[in-house]
Coordinates of C-alpha atoms in Angstrom, one line a residue:
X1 CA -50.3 -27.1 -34.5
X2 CA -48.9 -29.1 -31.9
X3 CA -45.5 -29.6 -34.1
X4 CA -45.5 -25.5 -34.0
X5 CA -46.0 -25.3 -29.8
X6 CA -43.5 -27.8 -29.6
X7 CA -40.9 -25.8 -32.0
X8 CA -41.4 -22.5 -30.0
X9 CA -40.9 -24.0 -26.8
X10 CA -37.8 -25.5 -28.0
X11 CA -36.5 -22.3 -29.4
X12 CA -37.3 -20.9 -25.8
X13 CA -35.5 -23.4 -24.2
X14 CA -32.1 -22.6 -26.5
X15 CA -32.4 -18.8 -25.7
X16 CA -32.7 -19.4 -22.0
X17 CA -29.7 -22.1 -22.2
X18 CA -27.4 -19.6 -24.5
X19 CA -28.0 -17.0 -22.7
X20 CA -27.3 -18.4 -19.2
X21 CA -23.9 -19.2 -21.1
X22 CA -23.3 -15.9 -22.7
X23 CA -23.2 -14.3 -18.6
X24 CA -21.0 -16.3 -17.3
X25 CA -17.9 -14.7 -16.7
X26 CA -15.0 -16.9 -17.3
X27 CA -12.9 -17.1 -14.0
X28 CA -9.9 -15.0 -14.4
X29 CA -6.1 -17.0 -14.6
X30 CA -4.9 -17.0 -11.3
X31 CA -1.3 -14.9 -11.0
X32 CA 2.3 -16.0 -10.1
X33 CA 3.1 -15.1 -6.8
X34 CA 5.9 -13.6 -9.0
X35 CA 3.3 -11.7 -10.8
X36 CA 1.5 -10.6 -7.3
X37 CA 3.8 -8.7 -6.3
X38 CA 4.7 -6.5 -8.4
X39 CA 1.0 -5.5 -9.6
X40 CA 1.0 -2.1 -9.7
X41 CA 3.5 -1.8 -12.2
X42 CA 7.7 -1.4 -12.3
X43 CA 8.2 2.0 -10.9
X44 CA 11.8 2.4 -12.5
X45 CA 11.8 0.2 -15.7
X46 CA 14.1 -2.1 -13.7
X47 CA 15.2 -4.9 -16.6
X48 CA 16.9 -8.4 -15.7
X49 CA 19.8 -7.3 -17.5
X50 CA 23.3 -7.3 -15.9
X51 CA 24.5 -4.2 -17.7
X52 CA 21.8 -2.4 -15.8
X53 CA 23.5 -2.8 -12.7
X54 CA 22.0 0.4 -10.6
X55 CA 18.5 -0.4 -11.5
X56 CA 18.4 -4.6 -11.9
X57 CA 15.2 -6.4 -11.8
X58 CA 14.8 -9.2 -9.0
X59 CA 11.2 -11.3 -8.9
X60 CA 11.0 -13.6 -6.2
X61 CA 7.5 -15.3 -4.8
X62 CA 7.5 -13.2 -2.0
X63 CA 8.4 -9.5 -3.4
X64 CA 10.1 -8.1 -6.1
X65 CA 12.3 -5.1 -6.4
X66 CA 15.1 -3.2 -8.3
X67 CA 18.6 -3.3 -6.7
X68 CA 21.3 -0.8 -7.7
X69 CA 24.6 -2.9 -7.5
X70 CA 26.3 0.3 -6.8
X71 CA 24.7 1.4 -3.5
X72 CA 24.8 -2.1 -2.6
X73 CA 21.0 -1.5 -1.4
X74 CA 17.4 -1.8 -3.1
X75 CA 15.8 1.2 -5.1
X76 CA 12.7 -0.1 -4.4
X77 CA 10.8 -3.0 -3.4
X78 CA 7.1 -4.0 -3.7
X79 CA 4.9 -7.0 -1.9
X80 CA 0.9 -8.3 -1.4
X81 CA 0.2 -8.5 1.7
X82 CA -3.5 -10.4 2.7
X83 CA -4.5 -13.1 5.1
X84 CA -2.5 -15.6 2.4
X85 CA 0.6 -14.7 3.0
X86 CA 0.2 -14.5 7.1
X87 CA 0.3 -17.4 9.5
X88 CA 2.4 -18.7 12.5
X89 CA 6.1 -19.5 11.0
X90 CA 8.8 -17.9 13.4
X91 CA 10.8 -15.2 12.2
X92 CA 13.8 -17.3 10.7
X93 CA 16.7 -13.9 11.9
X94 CA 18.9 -15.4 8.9
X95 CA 20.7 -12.1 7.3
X96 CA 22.5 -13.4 4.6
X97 CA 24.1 -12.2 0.9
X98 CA 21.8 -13.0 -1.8
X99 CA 22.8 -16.0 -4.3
X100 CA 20.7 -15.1 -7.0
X101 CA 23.1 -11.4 -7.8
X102 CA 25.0 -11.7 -10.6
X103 CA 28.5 -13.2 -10.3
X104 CA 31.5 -10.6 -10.0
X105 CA 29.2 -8.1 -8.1
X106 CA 29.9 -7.0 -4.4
X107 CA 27.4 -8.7 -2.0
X108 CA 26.0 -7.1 0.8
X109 CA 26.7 -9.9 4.2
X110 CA 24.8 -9.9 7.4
X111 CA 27.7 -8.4 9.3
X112 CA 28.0 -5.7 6.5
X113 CA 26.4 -3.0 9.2
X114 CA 28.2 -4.2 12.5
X115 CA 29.2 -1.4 14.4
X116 CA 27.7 0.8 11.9
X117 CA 25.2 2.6 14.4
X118 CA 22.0 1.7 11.6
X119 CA 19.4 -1.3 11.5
X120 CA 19.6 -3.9 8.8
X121 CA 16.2 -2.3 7.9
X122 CA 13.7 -4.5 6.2
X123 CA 11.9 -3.2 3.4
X124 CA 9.5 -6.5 2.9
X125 CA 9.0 -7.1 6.7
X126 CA 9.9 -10.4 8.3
X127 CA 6.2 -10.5 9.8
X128 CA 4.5 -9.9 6.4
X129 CA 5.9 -13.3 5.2
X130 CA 4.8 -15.5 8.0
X131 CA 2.9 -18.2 5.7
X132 CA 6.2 -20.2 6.2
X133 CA 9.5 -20.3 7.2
X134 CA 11.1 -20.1 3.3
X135 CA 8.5 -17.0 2.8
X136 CA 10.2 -15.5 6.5
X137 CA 13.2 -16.4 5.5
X138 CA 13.4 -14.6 1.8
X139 CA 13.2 -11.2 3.7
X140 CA 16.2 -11.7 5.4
X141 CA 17.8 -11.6 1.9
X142 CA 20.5 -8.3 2.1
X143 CA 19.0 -7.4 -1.2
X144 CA 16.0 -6.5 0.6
X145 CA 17.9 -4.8 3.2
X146 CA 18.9 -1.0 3.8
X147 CA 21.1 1.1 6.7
X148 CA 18.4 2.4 8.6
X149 CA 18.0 4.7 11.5
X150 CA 17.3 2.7 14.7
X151 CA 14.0 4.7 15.5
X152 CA 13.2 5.3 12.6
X153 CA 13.1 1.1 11.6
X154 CA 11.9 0.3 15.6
X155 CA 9.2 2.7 16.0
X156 CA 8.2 5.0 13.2
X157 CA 8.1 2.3 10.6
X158 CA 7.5 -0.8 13.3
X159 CA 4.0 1.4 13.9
X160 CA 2.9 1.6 10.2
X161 CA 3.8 -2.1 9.3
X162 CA 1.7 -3.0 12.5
X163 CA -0.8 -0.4 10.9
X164 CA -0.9 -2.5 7.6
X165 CA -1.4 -5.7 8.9
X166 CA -4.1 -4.7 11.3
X167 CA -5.8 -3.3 8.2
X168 CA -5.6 -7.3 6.6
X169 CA -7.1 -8.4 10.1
X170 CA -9.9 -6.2 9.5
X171 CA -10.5 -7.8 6.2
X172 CA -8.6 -5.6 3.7
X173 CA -5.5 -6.7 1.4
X174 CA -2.5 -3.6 0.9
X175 CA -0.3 -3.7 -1.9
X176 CA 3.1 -2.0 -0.8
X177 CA 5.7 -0.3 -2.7
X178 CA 8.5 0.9 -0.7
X179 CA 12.0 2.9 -1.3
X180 CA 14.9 5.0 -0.2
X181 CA 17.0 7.9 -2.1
X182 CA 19.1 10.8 -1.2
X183 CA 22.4 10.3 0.7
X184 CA 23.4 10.5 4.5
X185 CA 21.6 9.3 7.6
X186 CA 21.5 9.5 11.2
X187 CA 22.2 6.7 13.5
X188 CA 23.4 5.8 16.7
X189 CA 27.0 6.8 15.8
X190 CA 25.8 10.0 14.1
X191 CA 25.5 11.2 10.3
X192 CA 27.0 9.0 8.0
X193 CA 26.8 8.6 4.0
X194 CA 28.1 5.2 3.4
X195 CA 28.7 2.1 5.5
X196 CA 30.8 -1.5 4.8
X197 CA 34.0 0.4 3.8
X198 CA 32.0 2.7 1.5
X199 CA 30.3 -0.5 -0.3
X200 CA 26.4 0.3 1.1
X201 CA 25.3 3.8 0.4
X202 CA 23.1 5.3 3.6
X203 CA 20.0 6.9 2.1
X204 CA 19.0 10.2 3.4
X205 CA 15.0 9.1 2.9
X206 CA 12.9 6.2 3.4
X207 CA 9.6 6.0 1.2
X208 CA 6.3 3.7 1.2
X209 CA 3.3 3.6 -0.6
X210 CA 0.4 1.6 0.4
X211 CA -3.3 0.9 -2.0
X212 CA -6.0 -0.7 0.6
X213 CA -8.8 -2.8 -1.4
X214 CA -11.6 -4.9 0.8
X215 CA -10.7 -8.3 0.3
X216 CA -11.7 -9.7 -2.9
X217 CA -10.9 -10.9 -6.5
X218 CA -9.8 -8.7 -9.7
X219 CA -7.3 -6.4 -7.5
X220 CA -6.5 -4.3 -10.6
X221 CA -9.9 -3.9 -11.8
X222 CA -11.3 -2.9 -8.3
X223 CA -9.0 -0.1 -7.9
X224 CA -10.8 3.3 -8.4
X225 CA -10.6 6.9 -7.5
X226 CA -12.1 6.1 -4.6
X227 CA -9.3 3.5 -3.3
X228 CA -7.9 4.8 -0.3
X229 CA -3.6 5.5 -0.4
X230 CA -1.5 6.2 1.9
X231 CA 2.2 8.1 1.2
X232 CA 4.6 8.5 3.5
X233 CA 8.3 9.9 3.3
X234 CA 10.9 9.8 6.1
X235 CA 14.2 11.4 7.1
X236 CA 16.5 8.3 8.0
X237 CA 17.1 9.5 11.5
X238 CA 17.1 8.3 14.8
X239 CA 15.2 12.4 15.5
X240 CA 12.2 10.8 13.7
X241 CA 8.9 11.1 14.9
X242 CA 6.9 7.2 16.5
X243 CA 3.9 8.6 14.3
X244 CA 4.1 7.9 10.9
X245 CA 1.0 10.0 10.2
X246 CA 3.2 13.1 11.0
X247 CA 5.2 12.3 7.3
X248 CA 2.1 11.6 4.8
X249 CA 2.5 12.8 1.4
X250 CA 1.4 13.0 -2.3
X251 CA 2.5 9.9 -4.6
X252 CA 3.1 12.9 -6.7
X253 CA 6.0 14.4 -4.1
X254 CA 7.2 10.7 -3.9
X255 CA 7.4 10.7 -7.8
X256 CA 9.0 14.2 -8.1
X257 CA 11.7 13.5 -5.4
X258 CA 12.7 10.5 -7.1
X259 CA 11.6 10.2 -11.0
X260 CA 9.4 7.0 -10.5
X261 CA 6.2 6.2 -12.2
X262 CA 4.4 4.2 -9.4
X263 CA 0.8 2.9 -9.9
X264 CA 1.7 2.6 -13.6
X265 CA -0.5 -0.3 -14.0
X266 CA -3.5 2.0 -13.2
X267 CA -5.8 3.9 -15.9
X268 CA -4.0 7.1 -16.1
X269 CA -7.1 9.0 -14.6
X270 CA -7.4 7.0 -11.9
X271 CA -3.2 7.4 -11.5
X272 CA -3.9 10.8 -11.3
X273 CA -6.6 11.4 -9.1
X274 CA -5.1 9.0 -6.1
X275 CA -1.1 9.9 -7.0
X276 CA -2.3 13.9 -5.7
X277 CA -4.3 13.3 -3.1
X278 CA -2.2 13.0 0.6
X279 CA -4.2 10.9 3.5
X280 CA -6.2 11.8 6.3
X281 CA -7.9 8.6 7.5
X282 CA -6.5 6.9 10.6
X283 CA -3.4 6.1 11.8
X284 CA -3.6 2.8 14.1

């Protein structure tokens, strides 16, 4: 009898034990900051491949985009941004070509848009990337770089990247995707099409997508239905309105306007419910 008690509470001891083991969730492999970046998916198919020079795929720790060789500007260009990748390093102001183009292609300099009446326009803001000064100083990269309307770069979009960091302050992360297309802008000097002797092609609108998620772990996996996103499309002019609000859209207009499949990572139902839905929470 006492050899039976002891058997069963052995047997209970093994269940407990194995089943303690069976739900534990094995921690999740940490990503690349390569990988961070571009989460949500390639919105183009950009490839690393040199032949396809108007759509190239560029990964770098702190953003990743596609680059068309022939506007001499990025299609588009995607970035994290949380409480990781913000600290106190000073913005670094170093515009500069990027070494990492392919040799035998034209590269965009620093004094590419002097005199040109546009902003070297940041698509991955300087103060997104101020863990460090390399992270700061990657965004001065001209590959991350496009013409861009004075008001609209110092106001309009100055308000909504203040907007998205104040949103990480308050204890959410924002994954960004942002873009140009179209031809012909409006800067100080008036409408133009193409800057640096024709070598940098003005885009007629500027583009961003934001997905908000409470801080947390499993960023792809906690995206739902309900995950709030934020569209917004822009004329590149210096007539612009400072209220970004004004210019919220659909990801589904953004799509449409410029055959991208953005949020591709997602389930395709929860793709669809966000990608048609246009924003109405706050603005600042």
């Amino acid at each position: 009898m006492m050899l039976k008690h002891t058997y069963r509470y052995f047997l209970l001891f093994f269940l407990v034990l194995s089943g303690c083991q069976d739900s534990e969730v094995a921690p999740q492999q940490a990503l690349t900051p390569e990988e961070e970046q571009s989460l949500l998916g390639n919105p183009s198919g950009a490839t690393a491949d040199e032949s396809n020079f108007n759509n190239y795929l560029m990964t770098k720790p702190q953003f990743a985009l596609s680059y068309s060789r022939d506007r001499g500007t990025p299609n588009w260009v995607s970035w994290h941004v949380s409480r990781d990748w913000l600290g106190s390093a000073p913005r670094q102001n170093n515009f500069r070509a990027d070494p990492e183009l392919p040799q035998g292609w034209y590269r965009v300099t620093a004094s590419s848009y002097t005199g040109s009446g546009f902003d070297r326009g940041h698509n991955t803001p300087s103060a997104d990337r101020t863990k460090s000064e390399e992270d700061n100083s990657a965004t001065f990269l001209m590959t991350n770089i496009i013409p861009q309307a004075p008001n609209n770069n110092q106001e309009t979009w100055a308000n909504m990247e203040d907007y998205t960091r104040d949103l990480v302050e308050d204890g959410m992360e924002v994954y960004v995707v942002m873009g140009s297309y179209g031809v012909g802008g409006t800067g100080d000097s008036g409408t133009a099409r193409a800057i640096d002797n024709g070598k940098v092609t003005v885009p007629g609108r500027i583009w961003k997508v934001l997905v908000v998620l409470p801080e947390g772990q499993d960023d792809l996996q906690r995206i739902n239905t309900g995950t709030r996103v934020i569209a917004v499309d822009t004329p590149n002019s210096n007539t612009v309105r400072s209220d970004w609000g004004t210019y919220r859209t659909s990801v589904d207009a953004i799509e449409q306007a410029t055959g991208y499949d953005l949020l591709s990572a997602l389930p395709v139902q929860v793709q669809q419910a966000l990608e048609s839905q246009v924003d109405t929470g706050p603005t600042r």
